[in-house]
């Protein structure tokens, strides 16, 4: 993936992709104007976002729909397919396991971990739930490099340490605590409440 | 809330607050160095973040712990207490309803909406689930200005339109589609998959 793309643009690419896939199969061309109108966005912005991909529009007719779909898919997945695990099978973990949007980015959720014996050995959304104590073995076996941490705040650091020891290189953290990680490991924090608070400050 | 604070700093404030609240009651002073070490951050960054609040550190001893807690709470809630509703009581909606982190920002989740008769009339995490068709009446009655949209992508726009008609002024959208909203309504999009893809591009 082109690392120079702004996050805000990257987040829009799967939205374009979903829209393009929703069009009738027999549609040959699609213009940035059409996409912009359908999604309620500015046309210049759409063109700018799409310019990060390898697709090139043609004067008057726009993009070949199939080429644009391929260009978006290539762009989103061009760092290869990666496997991710979920730590914590509470309400949030279940939601993430059931979420279908990862495939657009070439990411596959392959397993989940929990410490609750009632959950270990079950499957959620078709993915096996393993004992967190077996993380080292399973993360290696599954070659998972990504993890989504959905455990309560007080366990987030310990679980992250274990995942990193097991070979995970990037952690998306939903727990409302900062995760410390050694150099070379990337961590991103999604704080749902902070996001709502930011909105609240804007009205 | 001070609108000039960067989002990234705003997201760290509740983390400081949680940490400070975890300290023993009899602790009088707390320094930016101590906070930085405990949270694995740089001291300069901590001081910079805290400077957005009304708290002022004292040379050598640092901040009065109680004053700093109050300053953080004031800062995070100074636009008054606001009520929020959740649209969609699937796995994600349940997770958001159960999430305790909103109180730090003066936000209270007061109700949820769904179209499933099996869910309408029940309570999730102590919050009533109403029929989405009654949104207009209930949003007004509850004076809710914020909403978190956790419905499937194909319903997100319709549900958002209904919430906006009902008086909601800010929407946090988890569905992987762009929500169109009239001027004066703010919308923020959290795309879990895009966030994981960004991490994936960094390793």
XYZ file of C-alpha atoms in Angstrom:
406
model
C 0.000 0.000 0.000
C 1.145 3.525 -0.798
C 2.097 4.904 2.600
C 1.755 8.508 1.428
C -2.017 8.374 1.183
C -3.706 10.358 3.969
C -5.710 8.237 6.410
C -8.854 10.170 5.549
C -8.485 9.260 1.869
C -7.636 5.644 2.637
C -10.838 5.364 4.669
C -12.885 6.460 1.664
C -11.424 3.919 -0.787
C -13.488 0.942 0.466
C -16.571 3.164 0.302
C -15.908 3.769 -3.397
C -15.233 0.073 -3.830
C -18.510 -0.916 -2.148
C -20.416 1.579 -4.279
C -18.801 0.373 -7.524
C -19.570 -3.233 -6.651
C -23.216 -2.261 -6.105
C -23.550 -1.040 -9.710
C -25.153 -3.308 -12.352
C -22.683 -5.772 -13.886
C -23.243 -4.398 -17.399
C -22.144 -0.893 -16.535
C -18.962 -0.211 -18.531
C -17.969 3.319 -17.540
C -18.283 5.288 -14.348
C -17.334 8.939 -13.926
C -15.978 10.703 -10.852
C -19.035 12.962 -11.106
C -21.392 10.008 -10.815
C -19.508 8.589 -7.839
C -19.423 12.018 -6.191
C -23.140 12.523 -6.643
C -24.073 9.043 -5.429
C -21.967 9.432 -2.285
C -22.725 13.113 -1.662
C -19.101 14.177 -2.034
C -17.199 16.729 -4.078
C -16.049 15.537 -7.497
C -12.542 16.965 -7.091
C -12.126 15.049 -3.847
C -13.217 11.797 -5.493
C -10.769 12.317 -8.344
C -7.976 13.135 -5.907
C -8.649 10.012 -3.842
C -8.812 7.775 -6.897
C -5.532 9.227 -8.183
C -3.724 7.331 -5.407
C -4.661 4.113 -7.202
C -3.382 2.995 -10.597
C -6.730 3.770 -12.302
C -6.804 6.471 -14.943
C -9.995 8.147 -16.068
C -10.680 8.881 -19.730
C -11.951 12.234 -20.954
C -15.760 12.479 -21.057
C -16.500 8.820 -20.184
C -14.591 8.434 -16.919
C -13.149 5.179 -15.602
C -13.741 1.686 -16.921
C -15.751 0.322 -13.990
C -13.986 -3.055 -13.863
C -10.545 -1.432 -14.076
C -11.387 0.951 -11.256
C -12.611 -1.912 -9.066
C -9.389 -3.835 -9.750
C -7.252 -0.751 -9.098
C -8.974 -0.151 -5.751
C -8.652 -3.813 -4.755
C -4.995 -3.880 -5.773
C -4.278 -0.702 -3.875
C -6.017 -1.858 -0.719
C -4.402 -5.302 -0.743
C -1.064 -4.653 -2.369
C 0.899 -5.325 0.792
C -0.300 -8.912 0.477
C -2.934 -10.811 2.375
C -2.540 -10.638 6.128
C -4.092 -12.584 8.962
C -5.496 -11.006 12.121
C -6.612 -12.346 15.487
C -9.079 -10.867 17.967
C -8.262 -10.813 21.675
C -11.366 -10.802 23.857
C -14.693 -12.303 22.834
C -17.016 -9.927 24.676
C -19.645 -7.833 22.897
C -17.047 -5.798 21.017
C -14.917 -8.801 20.079
C -18.009 -10.535 18.725
C -18.899 -7.438 16.712
C -15.421 -7.286 15.184
C -15.475 -11.040 14.446
C -18.817 -10.638 12.645
C -17.729 -7.561 10.711
C -17.329 -8.312 7.019
C -15.356 -5.241 5.965
C -11.825 -6.620 6.384
C -11.746 -8.594 3.132
C -11.710 -5.318 1.157
C -8.252 -4.689 2.601
C -6.908 -8.186 2.105
C -7.198 -8.890 5.831
C -8.623 -12.145 7.136
C -9.707 -12.633 10.744
C -8.508 -16.162 11.476
C -9.140 -16.732 15.187
C -10.009 -15.211 18.534
C -8.653 -15.613 22.062
C -10.322 -15.451 25.439
C -9.682 -16.659 28.988
C -13.283 -17.716 29.674
C -13.562 -21.524 29.608
C -17.177 -21.189 28.475
C -15.969 -19.468 25.284
C -12.759 -21.428 24.597
C -13.334 -24.158 22.018
C -16.446 -22.509 20.566
C -16.673 -20.674 17.256
C -17.930 -17.105 16.733
C -18.887 -16.084 13.203
C -17.149 -19.261 12.084
C -13.819 -18.379 13.748
C -12.343 -20.607 16.471
C -11.922 -19.210 19.988
C -8.661 -20.379 21.600
C -7.376 -20.100 25.145
C -5.344 -16.900 25.452
C -2.679 -19.044 27.152
C -2.225 -20.844 23.826
C -1.683 -17.550 21.964
C 1.995 -18.218 21.309
C 1.325 -21.549 19.621
C -1.756 -20.455 17.660
C -0.537 -17.038 16.482
C 2.606 -18.702 15.093
C 0.709 -21.546 13.495
C -1.754 -19.099 11.871
C 1.020 -16.631 10.933
C -1.112 -13.772 12.261
C 0.648 -10.408 12.197
C -2.311 -8.197 13.149
C -4.409 -8.190 16.321
C -7.466 -6.329 17.529
C -7.517 -5.947 21.311
C -11.068 -5.959 22.685
C -10.353 -6.930 26.306
C -11.158 -4.789 29.371
C -8.710 -1.965 30.094
C -6.972 -3.744 32.983
C -5.922 -6.700 30.808
C -5.048 -4.792 27.627
C -1.315 -4.390 28.284
C -0.756 -7.963 29.454
C -2.660 -9.412 26.515
C -0.814 -7.122 24.074
C 2.562 -8.198 25.523
C 1.598 -11.826 25.004
C 0.456 -11.193 21.423
C 3.653 -9.316 20.589
C 5.763 -12.155 22.066
C 3.755 -14.496 19.859
C 4.657 -12.636 16.676
C 1.973 -9.973 16.278
C 3.454 -6.802 14.736
C 0.482 -4.424 14.768
C -2.245 -3.900 17.356
C -5.533 -2.078 17.001
C -6.553 -1.274 20.560
C -10.137 -0.571 21.629
C -9.392 -0.564 25.370
C -9.310 2.944 26.883
C -5.653 2.673 27.920
C -2.372 3.372 26.163
C -0.572 0.206 25.118
C 3.208 0.263 25.446
C 5.025 -1.647 22.743
C 8.672 -2.161 21.780
C 10.179 -0.436 18.731
C 9.045 -1.953 15.478
C 5.559 -2.782 16.759
C 2.793 -0.404 15.702
C -0.224 0.359 17.873
C -3.329 2.318 16.969
C -5.994 3.313 19.450
C -9.709 3.680 18.720
C -11.507 5.422 21.559
C -15.216 5.334 20.777
C -16.102 7.719 23.590
C -13.424 10.239 22.574
C -14.775 10.229 19.040
C -18.275 10.939 20.287
C -16.899 13.688 22.549
C -15.167 15.323 19.600
C -18.483 15.383 17.734
C -20.183 16.746 20.812
C -17.691 19.594 20.919
C -18.561 20.502 17.340
C -22.309 21.083 17.735
C -14.568 22.066 25.228
C -11.638 23.899 23.698
C -12.023 23.220 19.989
C -8.376 23.959 19.277
C -7.137 20.803 20.963
C -5.893 18.234 18.439
C -7.950 15.045 18.301
C -4.890 13.007 19.217
C -4.431 15.023 22.436
C -8.136 14.912 23.255
C -8.035 11.128 22.999
C -5.271 10.974 25.599
C -7.046 13.105 28.228
C -9.392 10.355 29.466
C -6.374 8.055 29.665
C -4.679 10.514 32.037
C -7.944 10.839 33.936
C -8.318 7.067 34.325
C -4.725 6.794 35.505
C -5.088 9.625 38.043
C -8.266 8.086 39.404
C -6.401 4.794 39.879
C -3.876 6.436 42.253
C -4.293 6.074 46.041
C -6.693 8.658 47.529
C -4.010 10.070 49.819
C -1.687 11.060 47.026
C -1.434 14.858 47.056
C 0.914 15.673 44.187
C 1.517 14.072 40.838
C 4.194 15.135 38.343
C 4.095 14.999 34.563
C 7.191 12.790 34.819
C 5.331 10.222 36.916
C 2.351 10.209 34.533
C 4.677 9.908 31.542
C 6.553 6.978 33.058
C 3.398 5.152 34.155
C 1.846 5.473 30.696
C 5.043 4.968 28.707
C 4.903 8.409 27.115
C 7.213 11.382 26.748
C 7.057 13.903 29.580
C 6.959 16.901 27.226
C 3.947 15.433 25.456
C 2.118 14.876 28.753
C 2.791 18.456 29.824
C 1.646 19.777 26.442
C -1.586 17.780 26.586
C -2.341 18.868 30.154
C -1.717 22.501 29.210
C -5.003 22.443 27.272
C -6.796 22.113 30.603
C -6.926 24.741 33.349
C -4.499 22.795 35.568
C -1.145 24.385 36.358
C 1.794 22.389 37.629
C 4.024 23.697 40.414
C 7.808 23.624 40.195
C 9.362 20.440 41.632
C 6.114 18.903 43.007
C 3.929 18.918 39.920
C 0.159 19.094 39.907
C -2.176 18.794 42.891
C -3.760 15.435 42.006
C -7.327 16.487 42.890
C -7.010 19.744 40.961
C -5.719 17.943 37.903
C -8.592 15.436 38.032
C -11.095 18.308 38.304
C -9.412 20.209 35.469
C -9.553 17.164 33.203
C -13.187 16.489 34.092
C -14.113 20.128 33.542
C -12.335 20.202 30.221
C -13.916 17.014 28.967
C -17.437 17.967 30.071
C -17.405 21.734 29.784
C -19.854 21.796 26.927
C -22.424 20.420 29.366
C -23.871 16.979 29.767
C -25.228 15.507 26.579
C -27.436 12.529 25.853
C -26.778 9.983 23.125
C -28.805 7.212 21.534
C -27.608 4.068 19.776
C -29.222 2.967 16.509
C -28.965 -0.774 15.955
C -28.749 -3.345 18.731
C -26.590 -5.945 16.977
C -23.232 -7.072 18.332
C -21.650 -3.641 17.869
C -24.632 -1.730 19.279
C -24.545 -3.973 22.345
C -20.840 -3.346 22.762
C -21.327 0.422 22.596
C -24.264 0.235 25.037
C -22.122 -1.712 27.497
C -19.113 0.567 27.124
C -18.533 2.618 30.258
C -16.164 5.239 28.860
C -18.706 7.905 27.869
C -19.237 9.296 31.388
C -15.686 10.719 31.345
C -16.846 13.080 28.597
C -20.158 14.040 30.184
C -22.039 11.867 27.698
C -24.840 9.566 28.796
C -26.231 6.819 26.578
C -29.958 7.021 27.276
C -31.623 4.608 24.855
C -31.261 2.421 21.790
C -33.380 1.817 18.697
C -33.928 -1.247 16.576
C -36.509 -2.570 14.117
C -36.449 -6.164 15.438
C -39.621 -6.878 17.455
C -37.660 -9.394 19.525
C -35.411 -6.568 20.751
C -37.932 -3.706 21.050
C -39.132 -3.296 24.633
C -36.114 -5.069 26.138
C -33.221 -3.420 27.940
C -29.522 -3.786 27.084
C -26.993 -2.754 29.733
C -29.924 -1.124 31.524
C -30.910 1.045 28.530
C -34.353 0.709 26.926
C -34.593 -0.457 23.312
C -37.303 1.407 21.385
C -38.832 0.834 17.965
C -36.874 2.853 15.392
C -40.268 4.047 14.124
C -40.731 5.831 17.463
C -37.392 7.629 17.127
C -38.965 11.044 16.598
C -40.975 10.866 19.809
C -38.261 9.298 21.968
C -35.283 11.372 20.769
C -37.271 14.541 21.494
C -38.476 13.309 24.873
C -34.938 12.295 25.881
C -33.408 15.464 24.379
C -30.701 13.345 22.738
C -28.373 15.328 20.480
C -25.826 12.601 19.750
C -26.279 9.254 18.026
C -24.077 6.255 17.305
C -25.141 4.426 14.153
C -24.450 0.674 14.392
C -26.870 -0.602 11.740
C -25.893 -2.515 8.580
C -24.563 -0.373 5.716
C -27.764 -0.515 3.648
C -29.856 1.060 6.429
C -27.334 3.624 7.670
C -28.499 6.584 5.563
C -32.215 6.027 6.177
C -31.723 5.621 9.915
C -29.471 8.699 10.036
C -32.078 10.776 8.161
C -34.688 9.723 10.706
C -32.425 10.560 13.653
C -31.597 13.976 12.194
C -35.299 14.702 11.630
C -35.820 13.746 15.262
C -33.333 16.327 16.523
C -29.970 14.544 16.547
C -27.160 16.969 15.671
C -24.119 14.705 15.603
C -23.695 11.168 14.326
C -20.870 8.737 14.930
C -21.143 6.222 12.107
C -19.719 2.694 12.250
C -21.360 1.517 9.027
C -18.918 1.320 6.084
C -20.782 3.944 4.027
C -20.638 7.725 3.856
C -23.609 9.358 5.562
C -24.963 12.477 3.859
C -26.233 15.109 6.264
C -27.544 18.658 5.913
C -25.431 21.660 6.918
C -25.157 22.071 10.650
C -25.165 18.336 11.336
C -21.779 16.764 12.054
C -20.902 13.214 11.080
C -17.827 11.212 11.986
C -16.973 7.852 10.531
C -15.118 5.055 12.323
C -14.050 2.354 9.916
C -12.575 -0.487 11.949
C -11.265 -2.316 8.891
C -9.626 0.821 7.472
C -7.857 1.384 10.779
C -6.510 -2.157 10.731
C -5.459 -1.699 7.087
C -3.535 1.447 7.985
C -1.668 -0.506 10.663
C -1.054 -3.305 8.201
C 0.509 -0.825 5.779
C 2.929 0.280 8.499
C 4.547 -3.089 9.273
